[in-house]
Amino acid sequence: MAEQGQDNNPIIVVIAGRPYPLRVAARDEEGLRLLVSEINDRFNNFQVKYSDRDKQDCLVMTLLTYADELRSARNMANTSQGGELAKRLEALNVLVDGML
């Protein structure tokens, strides 16, 4: 998440059809918007694949896939440092913090 004192921009992201207001550093906004798009794509795929499930179930399945990827990425980051990986993890962290 952006440090205190930095210029944070208020933005609204839409996930699973619901708007979420966030404040993010300008340098993080593009990556965050790409991540939101990726999340919505996965969510939509779960809705198609599991059409008998409601939105909340599909959103939880989406969240679980990202949580698993985050856990795996953290394990990999502990063994090797990757700049792009760190940026994606930070963007995901910003998104999750903003939704809580």
PDB file of C-alpha atoms in Angstrom:
ATOM      1  CA  MET A   1       0.000   0.000   0.000  1.00  0.00           C
ATOM      2  CA  ALA A   2       1.155   3.573  -0.572  1.00  0.00           C
ATOM      3  CA  GLU A   3       3.089   5.254   2.188  1.00  0.00           C
ATOM      4  CA  GLN A   4       1.563   8.020   4.289  1.00  0.00           C
ATOM      5  CA  GLY A   5       2.289  11.475   2.938  1.00  0.00           C
ATOM      6  CA  GLN A   6       2.334  10.437  -0.713  1.00  0.00           C
ATOM      7  CA  ASP A   7      -0.247  11.809  -3.109  1.00  0.00           C
ATOM      8  CA  ASN A   8      -3.063   9.289  -3.188  1.00  0.00           C
ATOM      9  CA  ASN A   9      -5.699   9.504  -5.892  1.00  0.00           C
ATOM     10  CA  PRO A  10      -9.277   8.531  -5.125  1.00  0.00           C
ATOM     11  CA  ILE A  11     -10.494   5.980  -7.651  1.00  0.00           C
ATOM     12  CA  ILE A  12     -13.434   3.638  -7.927  1.00  0.00           C
ATOM     13  CA  VAL A  13     -12.944   0.088  -9.126  1.00  0.00           C
ATOM     14  CA  VAL A  14     -15.784  -2.261 -10.000  1.00  0.00           C
ATOM     15  CA  ILE A  15     -15.436  -5.908  -9.054  1.00  0.00           C
ATOM     16  CA  ALA A  16     -18.241  -8.381  -9.701  1.00  0.00           C
ATOM     17  CA  GLY A  17     -20.530  -5.480 -10.560  1.00  0.00           C
ATOM     18  CA  ARG A  18     -19.995  -3.611  -7.284  1.00  0.00           C
ATOM     19  CA  PRO A  19     -18.062  -0.343  -6.952  1.00  0.00           C
ATOM     20  CA  TYR A  20     -15.264  -0.012  -4.401  1.00  0.00           C
ATOM     21  CA  PRO A  21     -13.711   3.377  -3.642  1.00  0.00           C
ATOM     22  CA  LEU A  22      -9.944   3.279  -3.095  1.00  0.00           C
ATOM     23  CA  ARG A  23      -7.097   5.711  -2.627  1.00  0.00           C
ATOM     24  CA  VAL A  24      -3.928   4.721  -4.455  1.00  0.00           C
ATOM     25  CA  ALA A  25      -0.651   6.328  -5.386  1.00  0.00           C
ATOM     26  CA  ALA A  26      -0.632   7.504  -8.995  1.00  0.00           C
ATOM     27  CA  ARG A  27       2.235   5.131  -9.787  1.00  0.00           C
ATOM     28  CA  ASP A  28       0.141   2.143  -8.626  1.00  0.00           C
ATOM     29  CA  GLU A  29      -3.117   3.004 -10.405  1.00  0.00           C
ATOM     30  CA  GLU A  30      -2.411   1.408 -13.786  1.00  0.00           C
ATOM     31  CA  GLY A  31      -1.255  -1.867 -12.249  1.00  0.00           C
ATOM     32  CA  LEU A  32      -4.226  -1.924  -9.931  1.00  0.00           C
ATOM     33  CA  ARG A  33      -6.670  -1.368 -12.797  1.00  0.00           C
ATOM     34  CA  LEU A  34      -5.043  -4.235 -14.730  1.00  0.00           C
ATOM     35  CA  LEU A  35      -5.400  -6.431 -11.659  1.00  0.00           C
ATOM     36  CA  VAL A  36      -9.081  -5.497 -11.307  1.00  0.00           C
ATOM     37  CA  SER A  37      -9.629  -6.435 -14.944  1.00  0.00           C
ATOM     38  CA  GLU A  38      -7.923  -9.779 -14.356  1.00  0.00           C
ATOM     39  CA  ILE A  39     -10.045 -10.393 -11.251  1.00  0.00           C
ATOM     40  CA  ASN A  40     -13.243  -9.619 -13.144  1.00  0.00           C
ATOM     41  CA  ASP A  41     -12.198 -11.963 -15.956  1.00  0.00           C
ATOM     42  CA  ARG A  42     -11.638 -14.797 -13.497  1.00  0.00           C
ATOM     43  CA  PHE A  43     -14.875 -14.009 -11.697  1.00  0.00           C
ATOM     44  CA  ASN A  44     -16.775 -14.110 -15.004  1.00  0.00           C
ATOM     45  CA  ASN A  45     -15.142 -17.429 -15.880  1.00  0.00           C
ATOM     46  CA  PHE A  46     -16.306 -18.890 -12.559  1.00  0.00           C
ATOM     47  CA  GLN A  47     -19.830 -17.577 -13.203  1.00  0.00           C
ATOM     48  CA  VAL A  48     -19.912 -19.319 -16.576  1.00  0.00           C
ATOM     49  CA  LYS A  49     -18.347 -22.525 -15.302  1.00  0.00           C
ATOM     50  CA  TYR A  50     -20.512 -22.687 -12.168  1.00  0.00           C
ATOM     51  CA  SER A  51     -23.754 -21.116 -13.384  1.00  0.00           C
ATOM     52  CA  ASP A  52     -25.672 -22.798 -10.539  1.00  0.00           C
ATOM     53  CA  ARG A  53     -23.679 -20.776  -7.967  1.00  0.00           C
ATOM     54  CA  ASP A  54     -24.458 -17.255  -6.839  1.00  0.00           C
ATOM     55  CA  LYS A  55     -22.175 -14.246  -7.228  1.00  0.00           C
ATOM     56  CA  GLN A  56     -20.775 -14.520  -3.718  1.00  0.00           C
ATOM     57  CA  ASP A  57     -19.674 -18.123  -4.295  1.00  0.00           C
ATOM     58  CA  CYS A  58     -17.939 -17.135  -7.531  1.00  0.00           C
ATOM     59  CA  LEU A  59     -16.279 -14.166  -5.845  1.00  0.00           C
ATOM     60  CA  VAL A  60     -15.007 -16.391  -3.022  1.00  0.00           C
ATOM     61  CA  MET A  61     -13.636 -18.906  -5.536  1.00  0.00           C
ATOM     62  CA  THR A  62     -11.876 -16.033  -7.313  1.00  0.00           C
ATOM     63  CA  LEU A  63     -10.453 -14.774  -4.029  1.00  0.00           C
ATOM     64  CA  LEU A  64      -9.242 -18.243  -3.100  1.00  0.00           C
ATOM     65  CA  THR A  65      -7.368 -18.639  -6.383  1.00  0.00           C
ATOM     66  CA  TYR A  66      -5.602 -15.318  -5.795  1.00  0.00           C
ATOM     67  CA  ALA A  67      -4.872 -16.161  -2.164  1.00  0.00           C
ATOM     68  CA  ASP A  68      -3.289 -19.427  -3.276  1.00  0.00           C
ATOM     69  CA  GLU A  69      -1.241 -17.636  -5.941  1.00  0.00           C
ATOM     70  CA  LEU A  70      -0.179 -15.012  -3.406  1.00  0.00           C
ATOM     71  CA  ARG A  71       0.954 -17.706  -0.976  1.00  0.00           C
ATOM     72  CA  SER A  72       2.915 -19.449  -3.718  1.00  0.00           C
ATOM     73  CA  ALA A  73       4.426 -16.172  -4.895  1.00  0.00           C
ATOM     74  CA  ARG A  74       5.504 -15.262  -1.378  1.00  0.00           C
ATOM     75  CA  ASN A  75       7.174 -18.634  -1.034  1.00  0.00           C
ATOM     76  CA  MET A  76       8.981 -18.047  -4.337  1.00  0.00           C
ATOM     77  CA  ALA A  77       9.911 -14.491  -3.314  1.00  0.00           C
ATOM     78  CA  ASN A  78      11.540 -15.843  -0.179  1.00  0.00           C
ATOM     79  CA  THR A  79      13.879 -17.884  -2.345  1.00  0.00           C
ATOM     80  CA  SER A  80      14.409 -15.366  -5.177  1.00  0.00           C
ATOM     81  CA  GLN A  81      13.769 -11.646  -5.495  1.00  0.00           C
ATOM     82  CA  GLY A  82      11.726 -10.599  -8.547  1.00  0.00           C
ATOM     83  CA  GLY A  83      10.887  -6.959  -9.266  1.00  0.00           C
ATOM     84  CA  GLU A  84       7.760  -7.627 -11.342  1.00  0.00           C
ATOM     85  CA  LEU A  85       6.475 -10.127  -8.815  1.00  0.00           C
ATOM     86  CA  ALA A  86       6.895  -7.608  -6.014  1.00  0.00           C
ATOM     87  CA  LYS A  87       4.912  -5.013  -8.005  1.00  0.00           C
ATOM     88  CA  ARG A  88       2.013  -7.417  -8.614  1.00  0.00           C
ATOM     89  CA  LEU A  89       1.959  -8.459  -4.975  1.00  0.00           C
ATOM     90  CA  GLU A  90       1.886  -4.817  -3.901  1.00  0.00           C
ATOM     91  CA  ALA A  91      -1.010  -4.058  -6.283  1.00  0.00           C
ATOM     92  CA  LEU A  92      -2.946  -7.043  -4.934  1.00  0.00           C
ATOM     93  CA  ASN A  93      -2.210  -5.915  -1.385  1.00  0.00           C
ATOM     94  CA  VAL A  94      -3.538  -2.413  -2.147  1.00  0.00           C
ATOM     95  CA  LEU A  95      -6.714  -3.867  -3.604  1.00  0.00           C
ATOM     96  CA  VAL A  96      -7.358  -6.197  -0.683  1.00  0.00           C
ATOM     97  CA  ASP A  97      -6.610  -3.458   1.878  1.00  0.00           C
ATOM     98  CA  GLY A  98      -9.024  -1.142   0.117  1.00  0.00           C
ATOM     99  CA  MET A  99     -11.800  -3.718   0.169  1.00  0.00           C
ATOM    100  CA  LEU A 100     -11.502  -4.432   3.903  1.00  0.00           C
TER     101      LEU A 100
END
